[in-house]
Short mmCIF file of C-alpha atoms in Angstrom, two decimals:
data_model
loop_
_atom_site.label_atom_id
_atom_site.label_comp_id
_atom_site.label_asym_id
_atom_site.label_seq_id
_atom_site.Cartn_x
_atom_site.Cartn_y
_atom_site.Cartn_z
CA MET O 1 -16.78 -19.26 -56.29
CA VAL O 2 -17.68 -15.60 -57.04
CA VAL O 3 -19.50 -13.73 -54.74
CA THR O 4 -21.54 -10.28 -56.53
CA VAL O 5 -22.64 -7.31 -55.01
CA TYR O 6 -25.92 -5.65 -55.78
CA ALA O 7 -28.22 -3.00 -54.95
CA ARG O 8 -31.81 -3.96 -53.96
CA HIS O 9 -33.91 -0.86 -54.84
CA SER O 10 -36.89 0.42 -52.88
CA GLY O 11 -40.16 0.92 -54.35
CA LYS O 12 -39.20 4.78 -53.68
CA CYS O 13 -36.10 4.72 -55.77
CA PRO O 14 -36.18 5.72 -59.38
CA GLN O 15 -33.94 2.93 -60.15
CA SER O 16 -36.41 0.25 -59.14
CA LYS O 17 -38.38 0.28 -62.50
CA VAL O 18 -34.80 0.38 -64.27
CA ARG O 19 -33.66 -2.86 -65.94
CA HIS O 20 -30.25 -4.29 -64.74
CA ALA O 21 -30.16 -1.52 -62.21
CA GLY O 22 -28.31 -3.31 -59.41
CA GLN O 23 -25.06 -1.86 -60.12
CA TYR O 24 -25.98 1.41 -59.48
CA ARG O 25 -24.29 3.27 -57.08
CA ARG O 26 -25.87 6.62 -56.22
CA CYS O 27 -28.77 5.66 -54.33
CA LYS O 28 -28.82 4.67 -50.67
CA CYS O 29 -30.57 1.61 -51.22
CA PRO O 30 -29.63 -1.88 -49.03
CA LEU O 31 -26.77 -4.04 -50.64
CA TRP O 32 -27.06 -7.82 -50.89
CA LEU O 33 -24.74 -10.46 -51.78
CA ARG O 34 -25.40 -13.40 -54.57
CA TRP O 35 -23.70 -16.37 -55.55
CA GLY O 36 -24.12 -19.68 -57.18
CA LYS O 37 -27.31 -20.11 -59.06
CA SER O 38 -29.67 -18.41 -57.07
CA GLN O 39 -28.04 -18.15 -53.33
CA LYS O 40 -28.15 -14.57 -51.86
CA LYS O 41 -28.39 -12.97 -48.51
CA SER O 42 -28.34 -9.41 -47.25
CA ALA O 43 -24.90 -7.67 -46.63
CA ARG O 44 -26.53 -5.59 -43.83
CA THR O 45 -25.05 -2.50 -45.37
CA ARG O 46 -25.70 0.24 -47.62
CA SER O 47 -22.16 0.74 -48.32
CA TRP O 48 -20.46 -0.50 -51.43
CA GLU O 49 -16.96 -0.55 -49.62
CA ILE O 50 -18.20 -2.66 -46.52
CA ALA O 51 -20.24 -4.76 -48.78
CA THR O 52 -17.33 -5.67 -51.15
CA LYS O 53 -15.26 -6.60 -48.41
CA ALA O 54 -17.92 -8.84 -47.13
CA ALA O 55 -18.21 -10.67 -50.50
CA ARG O 56 -14.29 -11.24 -50.38
CA LYS O 57 -14.76 -12.53 -47.30
CA LEU O 58 -17.38 -15.20 -48.08
CA GLU O 59 -15.46 -16.11 -51.36
CA GLU O 60 -12.75 -17.07 -48.78
CA GLU O 61 -15.28 -19.22 -46.53
CA LEU O 62 -16.78 -20.67 -49.65
CA GLU O 63 -13.64 -21.82 -51.23
CA ARG O 64 -12.64 -23.43 -47.86
CA GLU O 65 -15.76 -25.15 -47.34
CA ALA O 66 -15.45 -26.36 -51.28
CA SER O 67 -11.74 -27.80 -50.33
CA GLY O 68 -12.80 -29.31 -46.95
CA ILE O 69 -11.31 -26.89 -44.77
CA GLU O 70 -12.84 -26.07 -41.57
CA THR O 71 -13.50 -22.33 -41.07
CA PRO O 72 -11.57 -21.63 -37.98
CA LYS O 73 -13.65 -20.34 -35.06
CA PRO O 74 -13.31 -17.21 -33.69
CA PRO O 75 -10.86 -17.09 -30.60
CA ASP O 76 -12.66 -17.43 -27.00
CA HIS O 77 -13.54 -14.00 -25.45
CA ALA O 78 -10.72 -12.84 -22.97
CA THR O 79 -11.26 -12.26 -19.28
CA ILE O 80 -10.28 -9.12 -17.41
CA ASP O 81 -7.71 -11.23 -16.04
CA THR O 82 -6.07 -12.43 -19.05
CA ALA O 83 -6.17 -8.98 -20.61
CA LEU O 84 -4.61 -7.23 -17.82
CA GLU O 85 -1.91 -9.86 -17.77
CA LEU O 86 -1.43 -9.17 -21.62
CA TYR O 87 -1.47 -5.52 -21.39
CA LEU O 88 1.23 -5.55 -18.80
CA LEU O 89 3.18 -8.17 -20.63
CA ASP O 90 3.14 -5.52 -23.80
CA GLN O 91 4.10 -2.72 -21.60
CA SER O 92 7.30 -4.51 -20.30
CA GLN O 93 7.99 -5.42 -24.12
CA ARG O 94 7.56 -1.94 -25.02
CA GLY O 95 10.47 -1.10 -22.55
CA ILE O 96 7.92 0.65 -19.87
CA LYS O 97 9.57 0.10 -16.89
CA ASP O 98 7.23 0.95 -13.86
CA SER O 99 3.54 -0.41 -14.78
CA THR O 100 3.14 -0.45 -11.02
CA LYS O 101 0.19 2.53 -11.27
CA ALA O 102 -1.42 0.57 -13.92
CA GLN O 103 -1.25 -2.71 -12.25
CA ARG O 104 -2.89 -1.64 -9.24
CA LEU O 105 -5.59 0.58 -10.77
CA LEU O 106 -6.76 -2.14 -13.22
CA GLY O 107 -6.68 -4.89 -10.54
CA ARG O 108 -9.20 -2.82 -8.98
CA LEU O 109 -11.20 -2.60 -11.81
CA ARG O 110 -11.09 -6.32 -11.95
CA ASP O 111 -12.02 -7.12 -8.41
CA TYR O 112 -14.83 -4.36 -8.70
CA THR O 113 -16.23 -6.25 -11.96
CA TYR O 114 -15.94 -9.50 -10.63
CA ALA O 115 -17.65 -9.00 -7.46
CA ARG O 116 -20.64 -8.13 -9.79
CA ASN O 117 -20.09 -11.39 -11.76
CA VAL O 118 -18.77 -9.54 -15.00
CA ILE O 119 -15.75 -11.93 -15.88
CA LEU O 120 -15.22 -11.10 -19.61
CA LEU O 121 -13.71 -7.87 -20.81
CA LYS O 122 -16.06 -7.45 -23.65
CA ASP O 123 -18.84 -7.06 -20.83
CA VAL O 124 -17.67 -4.38 -19.12
CA SER O 125 -20.07 -1.72 -20.12
CA ALA O 126 -19.98 1.97 -19.91
CA ARG O 127 -22.56 2.25 -17.17
CA ILE O 128 -20.25 -0.26 -14.88
CA LEU O 129 -17.13 2.03 -15.75
CA THR O 130 -19.29 5.08 -14.63
CA GLU O 131 -20.67 3.43 -11.27
CA TRP O 132 -16.66 2.19 -10.71
CA ARG O 133 -15.57 5.94 -11.05
CA ALA O 134 -18.01 6.93 -8.60
CA THR O 135 -16.15 4.87 -5.83
CA TRP O 136 -12.93 6.61 -6.17
CA THR O 137 -11.49 8.52 -3.45
CA PHE O 138 -8.95 11.15 -3.95
CA ARG O 139 -8.03 14.03 -2.40
CA LYS O 140 -9.82 17.44 -2.91
CA ASP O 141 -8.21 19.49 -5.73
CA SER O 142 -6.00 16.42 -6.83
CA SER O 143 -5.46 15.30 -10.53
CA GLY O 144 -5.36 11.79 -9.49
CA PRO O 145 -8.91 11.47 -11.17
CA SER O 146 -8.02 12.49 -14.40
CA VAL O 147 -4.62 10.59 -14.56
CA ALA O 148 -6.42 7.40 -13.25
CA TRP O 149 -8.85 7.89 -15.88
CA SER O 150 -5.99 8.29 -18.72
CA ILE O 151 -4.79 5.19 -17.38
CA VAL O 152 -8.05 3.37 -17.83
CA LYS O 153 -8.84 4.64 -21.43
CA THR O 154 -5.38 3.76 -22.78
CA PHE O 155 -5.95 0.20 -21.76
CA PHE O 156 -9.58 -0.10 -23.30
CA ARG O 157 -7.94 1.64 -26.28
CA TRP O 158 -5.04 -0.96 -26.37
CA ALA O 159 -7.79 -3.96 -25.76
CA HIS O 160 -9.70 -2.73 -28.91
CA SER O 161 -6.60 -2.29 -30.88
CA ILE O 162 -5.74 -5.78 -30.76
CA ASP O 163 -9.20 -7.04 -30.96
CA LEU O 164 -9.92 -8.35 -27.61
CA ILE O 165 -13.21 -6.30 -27.45
CA PRO O 166 -15.36 -5.23 -30.56
CA SER O 167 -15.38 -1.45 -29.49
CA ASP O 168 -13.68 0.99 -26.91
CA VAL O 169 -15.92 1.22 -24.31
CA SER O 170 -14.22 4.01 -22.63
CA SER O 171 -14.44 6.40 -25.59
CA LYS O 172 -18.28 6.72 -24.60
CA LEU O 173 -17.36 8.35 -21.55
CA LYS O 174 -16.17 12.06 -20.69
CA SER O 175 -12.74 12.73 -19.58
CA LEU O 176 -12.54 14.10 -16.35
CA PRO O 177 -11.26 17.69 -15.74
CA ILE O 178 -7.75 18.20 -14.89
CA VAL O 179 -6.93 20.00 -12.15
CA ARG O 180 -3.69 22.25 -12.51
CA LYS O 181 -2.32 24.44 -9.68
CA GLN O 182 0.04 26.86 -9.69
CA VAL O 183 3.57 25.64 -8.88
CA GLN O 184 5.03 26.75 -5.59
CA PRO O 185 8.97 27.82 -6.03
CA LEU O 186 11.06 28.70 -3.12
CA THR O 187 12.26 31.77 -2.67
CA ARG O 188 15.89 32.36 -1.71
CA ASP O 189 15.09 33.36 2.14
CA GLU O 190 13.23 29.79 2.41
CA MET O 191 16.12 28.11 0.76
CA ALA O 192 18.23 29.32 3.24
CA SER O 193 15.85 28.62 6.31
CA LEU O 194 15.82 25.01 5.07
CA LEU O 195 19.25 24.77 4.48
CA ALA O 196 19.93 25.95 7.95
CA ALA O 197 17.15 23.79 9.63
CA THR O 198 18.81 20.32 8.33
CA SER O 199 21.10 20.88 11.55
CA GLN O 200 18.42 22.06 13.73
CA CYS O 201 16.07 18.94 13.50
CA ASP O 202 17.85 16.80 16.26
CA PHE O 203 19.24 14.66 13.28
CA ALA O 204 22.71 12.91 13.58
CA SER O 205 25.55 14.94 12.07
CA GLU O 206 25.69 12.36 9.05
CA ILE O 207 21.98 12.51 8.57
CA ALA O 208 21.80 16.20 8.56
CA ASP O 209 24.75 16.52 5.99
CA ARG O 210 22.97 13.50 3.93
CA VAL O 211 19.74 16.02 3.83
CA ARG O 212 21.53 19.15 3.53
CA ILE O 213 23.14 17.59 0.19
CA PHE O 214 20.10 15.89 -1.14
CA ILE O 215 18.47 19.26 -0.94
CA LEU O 216 21.17 21.35 -2.68
CA LEU O 217 21.29 18.06 -5.52
CA GLN O 218 17.55 18.75 -6.28
CA ARG O 219 17.46 22.44 -6.00
CA TRP O 220 20.38 22.71 -8.76
CA SER O 221 19.46 19.61 -10.84
CA GLY O 222 16.09 19.60 -10.79
CA LEU O 223 16.00 15.83 -10.74
CA ALA O 224 12.75 14.17 -9.28
CA CYS O 225 13.16 12.56 -5.74
CA ILE O 226 13.41 9.16 -6.72
CA ASP O 227 16.20 10.07 -9.48
CA ALA O 228 18.40 12.01 -7.22
CA ALA O 229 18.10 9.62 -4.19
CA THR O 230 19.16 6.56 -6.44
CA LEU O 231 21.39 8.89 -8.45
CA PRO O 232 24.70 6.56 -9.50
CA ARG O 233 28.08 7.94 -8.60
CA ASN O 234 29.45 7.24 -12.01
CA LEU O 235 26.80 9.99 -13.86
CA LEU O 236 28.83 12.60 -12.34
CA ARG O 237 31.78 13.56 -14.66
CA VAL O 238 35.08 15.35 -14.10
CA ASP O 239 33.46 18.55 -15.28
CA ASN O 240 30.70 18.57 -12.79
CA ASN O 241 28.42 17.24 -15.32
CA LEU O 242 25.54 14.88 -14.55
CA THR O 243 25.25 13.08 -17.97
CA GLN O 244 23.05 9.84 -19.35
CA VAL O 245 20.61 10.20 -16.37
CA HIS O 246 17.50 8.36 -16.95
CA ARG O 247 14.19 9.91 -15.60
CA THR O 248 12.22 7.09 -13.89
CA LYS O 249 8.80 8.60 -14.78
CA THR O 250 9.58 9.18 -18.60
CA ASP O 251 12.67 7.48 -19.32
CA ALA O 252 13.87 10.37 -20.77
CA GLU O 253 17.79 11.10 -20.77
CA VAL O 254 18.74 14.41 -19.54
CA PHE O 255 22.38 16.19 -19.06
CA ILE O 256 22.53 18.94 -16.21
CA PRO O 257 25.47 21.03 -15.30
CA LEU O 258 25.89 21.16 -11.50
CA PRO O 259 27.32 24.15 -9.71
CA PRO O 260 31.21 23.12 -8.57
CA THR O 261 30.45 23.39 -4.91
CA VAL O 262 27.33 20.72 -5.19
CA ALA O 263 29.42 18.51 -7.25
CA GLN O 264 31.85 18.68 -4.42
CA MET O 265 29.94 17.83 -1.46
CA LEU O 266 28.25 15.18 -3.57
CA ARG O 267 31.94 13.65 -4.21
CA ALA O 268 32.86 14.18 -0.40
CA HIS O 269 29.47 12.39 0.72
CA ALA O 270 30.07 9.20 2.25
CA ASN O 271 27.42 6.10 1.78
CA ASP O 272 27.31 2.71 2.63
CA HIS O 273 27.55 1.73 -1.00
CA PRO O 274 30.28 2.60 -3.19
CA ASP O 275 27.92 3.05 -6.40
CA TYR O 276 25.53 5.51 -5.28
CA PHE O 277 25.40 8.86 -3.65
CA PHE O 278 22.20 8.01 -1.15
CA TRP O 279 21.11 4.49 -2.04
CA ASN O 280 22.16 1.03 -0.88
CA PRO O 281 20.04 -1.41 -2.98
CA ASP O 282 21.25 -4.07 -1.14
CA ARG O 283 19.63 -2.98 2.07
CA ILE O 284 16.88 -0.70 1.35
CA LYS O 285 14.54 -0.69 -1.57
CA LYS O 286 13.66 2.74 -3.80
CA THR O 287 10.30 3.09 -2.31
CA SER O 288 11.36 2.90 1.27
CA LEU O 289 14.22 5.08 0.40
CA ILE O 290 11.79 7.73 -1.05
CA CYS O 291 9.53 7.76 2.02
CA GLN O 292 12.63 8.30 4.24
CA PHE O 293 13.62 11.35 2.42
CA GLY O 294 10.11 12.67 2.35
CA ASP O 295 9.81 12.29 6.28
CA TRP O 296 13.12 14.13 6.94
CA LEU O 297 12.06 16.70 4.48
CA ARG O 298 8.71 17.41 6.10
CA LEU O 299 10.69 17.79 9.65
CA VAL O 300 13.24 20.36 7.76
CA PHE O 301 10.12 22.40 6.35
CA ASP O 302 8.44 22.30 9.62
CA LYS O 303 11.58 23.21 11.59
CA ALA O 304 12.08 26.10 8.84
CA GLY O 305 8.63 27.53 9.07
CA VAL O 306 8.01 26.89 5.29
CA LYS O 307 4.39 26.45 4.79
CA HIS O 308 3.22 23.24 3.00
CA GLY O 309 0.27 21.25 1.90
CA GLN O 310 -0.53 18.04 4.32
CA GLN O 311 -0.15 15.53 1.61
CA GLU O 312 2.35 17.64 -0.63
CA MET O 313 5.25 16.23 -2.53
CA LEU O 314 7.77 18.43 -0.66
CA SER O 315 10.86 17.25 -2.56
CA HIS O 316 9.08 18.67 -5.56
CA ARG O 317 9.14 22.04 -4.43
CA PHE O 318 13.17 22.03 -5.12
CA ARG O 319 12.63 21.03 -8.74
CA HIS O 320 10.07 23.59 -9.32
CA THR O 321 12.35 26.20 -7.90
CA PHE O 322 15.52 24.95 -10.21
CA ALA O 323 12.70 25.66 -13.06
CA VAL O 324 11.32 28.90 -12.50
CA GLU O 325 15.04 30.36 -11.41
CA LEU O 326 16.15 29.27 -14.88
CA LEU O 327 13.10 30.88 -16.58
CA LEU O 328 13.39 34.19 -14.47
CA ALA O 329 17.21 34.27 -15.53
CA GLY O 330 15.95 34.45 -19.11
CA MET O 331 16.65 30.73 -20.44
CA PRO O 332 14.22 29.48 -23.01
CA ILE O 333 11.55 27.50 -21.93
CA GLU O 334 12.47 24.86 -24.68
CA GLN O 335 16.02 24.28 -22.93
CA VAL O 336 14.41 23.93 -19.34
CA SER O 337 11.92 21.61 -20.82
CA LYS O 338 15.12 19.55 -21.83
CA LEU O 339 16.75 19.81 -18.56
CA LEU O 340 13.56 18.70 -16.69
CA GLY O 341 13.29 15.56 -19.07
CA HIS O 342 9.92 16.16 -20.22
CA LYS O 343 8.94 14.83 -23.19
CA THR O 344 7.49 17.62 -24.69
CA VAL O 345 7.74 21.33 -24.08
CA ARG O 346 3.60 21.30 -23.83
CA THR O 347 4.15 19.64 -20.63
CA THR O 348 6.52 22.04 -19.44
CA GLU O 349 4.25 25.30 -20.56
CA ARG O 350 1.31 23.39 -18.45
CA TYR O 351 3.19 24.03 -15.47
CA TYR O 352 5.98 27.06 -15.78
CA SER O 353 4.44 29.26 -18.54
CA ALA O 354 3.21 31.69 -15.99
CA TRP O 355 7.11 32.06 -15.08
CA VAL O 356 8.35 33.10 -18.70
CA THR O 357 9.04 36.63 -18.12
CA GLU O 358 10.44 36.99 -21.85
CA ARG O 359 6.87 36.06 -23.36
CA GLN O 360 5.35 38.37 -20.58
CA ARG O 361 7.40 41.30 -22.15
CA LYS O 362 6.62 40.38 -25.74
CA LEU O 363 2.59 40.12 -25.06
CA GLU O 364 3.15 43.50 -23.34
CA ALA O 365 5.20 45.17 -26.44
CA ASP O 366 2.74 43.58 -28.59
CA VAL O 367 -0.63 45.20 -26.64
CA LYS O 368 1.18 48.51 -26.49
CA GLN O 369 2.06 48.21 -30.30
CA ALA O 370 -1.59 47.48 -31.24
CA TRP O 371 -2.49 50.69 -29.20
CA THR O 372 -0.66 52.60 -31.79
CA LYS O 373 -3.56 51.88 -34.08
CA MET O 374 -6.27 52.50 -31.54
CA GLU O 375 -7.92 55.49 -30.38
CA LEU O 376 -7.50 55.38 -26.69
CA PRO O 377 -9.63 57.19 -24.08
CA ALA O 378 -8.89 60.90 -23.08
CA LEU O 379 -8.21 61.49 -19.53
CA PRO O 380 -11.06 63.76 -18.13
CA SER O 381 -9.51 66.97 -16.91
CA SER O 382 -10.55 66.43 -13.32
CA HIS O 383 -7.98 63.45 -13.18
CA GLN O 384 -5.22 65.15 -14.72
CA LYS O 385 -3.46 66.56 -11.64
CA ASN O 386 -3.14 62.94 -10.69
CA VAL O 387 -1.46 61.66 -13.72
CA VAL O 388 1.69 59.67 -12.95
CA PRO O 389 4.33 60.55 -15.38
CA ASP O 390 5.41 57.60 -16.73
CA VAL O 391 3.85 53.87 -16.94
CA ILE O 392 6.41 51.54 -15.60
CA GLY O 393 7.10 48.79 -18.03
CA LEU O 394 7.02 45.06 -17.20
CA SER O 395 10.60 44.50 -17.49
CA GLU O 396 10.71 47.03 -14.69
CA THR O 397 8.29 45.80 -12.35
CA ILE O 398 8.38 42.53 -9.86
CA ILE O 399 6.24 39.86 -11.59
CA PRO O 400 3.73 38.52 -9.25
CA GLY O 401 5.34 35.25 -7.58
CA MET O 402 8.66 36.39 -8.82
CA ILE O 403 11.38 34.74 -6.53
CA GLN O 404 13.45 37.45 -4.26
#
């Protein structure tokens, strides 16, 4: 059965008085579908492309009907619970190891909607999402809200892509502002104070050594706390290089050379599991190990008198120090990005661009070069007695925040 698309011209259309003008495509008149002797219905569109697709779909339905084949029923609408289980399964199949944050956040969305008798994912509206976002509680100046919202948007975008919902309702809402704080690396004096404080915190001698070596590993490797705490011994090669280290957060593989002294202390450090430097998977979970190191580091920071935030992830200060020291030493930010295991250089620039001295020097040179093509203001005679003999270049100054 052939289904034909034709235009049904309105009285105001010039083509309405022209015979056989149904195939005229340059007007915006409504389109209809016609088949058989006299059957027809509106295509509910003015687009010839959309109407043609509707015609082909109708032809398939008519052929199935003529052959006695029952038209398949549309699938039942997915509940939020079903969609969440499918989403987590999809993430697992794609090799995303840690979906804890998404599972926890989307579970809260499910609990919120179920309490309001909204069970199906398709019934979650922009208003419900807005009201749910208003219940979030995060620390002031935290990037948590923007991170959480990106997880929600990713979920709804995925649900729409596999036809669980007719449209991505989260796209109707604006993204939440991203809070970016200037990273705070440690100065050399602060590092010395922290290392000294490990033996002043009333730790047992083995704990003091453990914390000291952990601090040195983070400072000279840039590894995140969980990656340093669970580092396998076999990844430290005889040439003192850490190889095939996979970041827990991004699953990126990093290669990091270690100073010989740090590598030697790591090898000599005793642990109750032969395969790891600090972790015993038979005795303690990863999350508990991270909390344990976090508590120890907080005591060390307090003892050393190094200022920090109440909820600050203190172990990340060593990662920041690793990155900033390399940048101040002139290493290209692209190489630092690889050492940190960032997926893109943009991530590294977001946190550390202020510390790229070579970029600042180039900006200074470019601005001064532009001055040569401009007419600079003349100095009034009354100020000439106080003229500084020469302007010190950026390369000879101390950049604000530079580690001393």
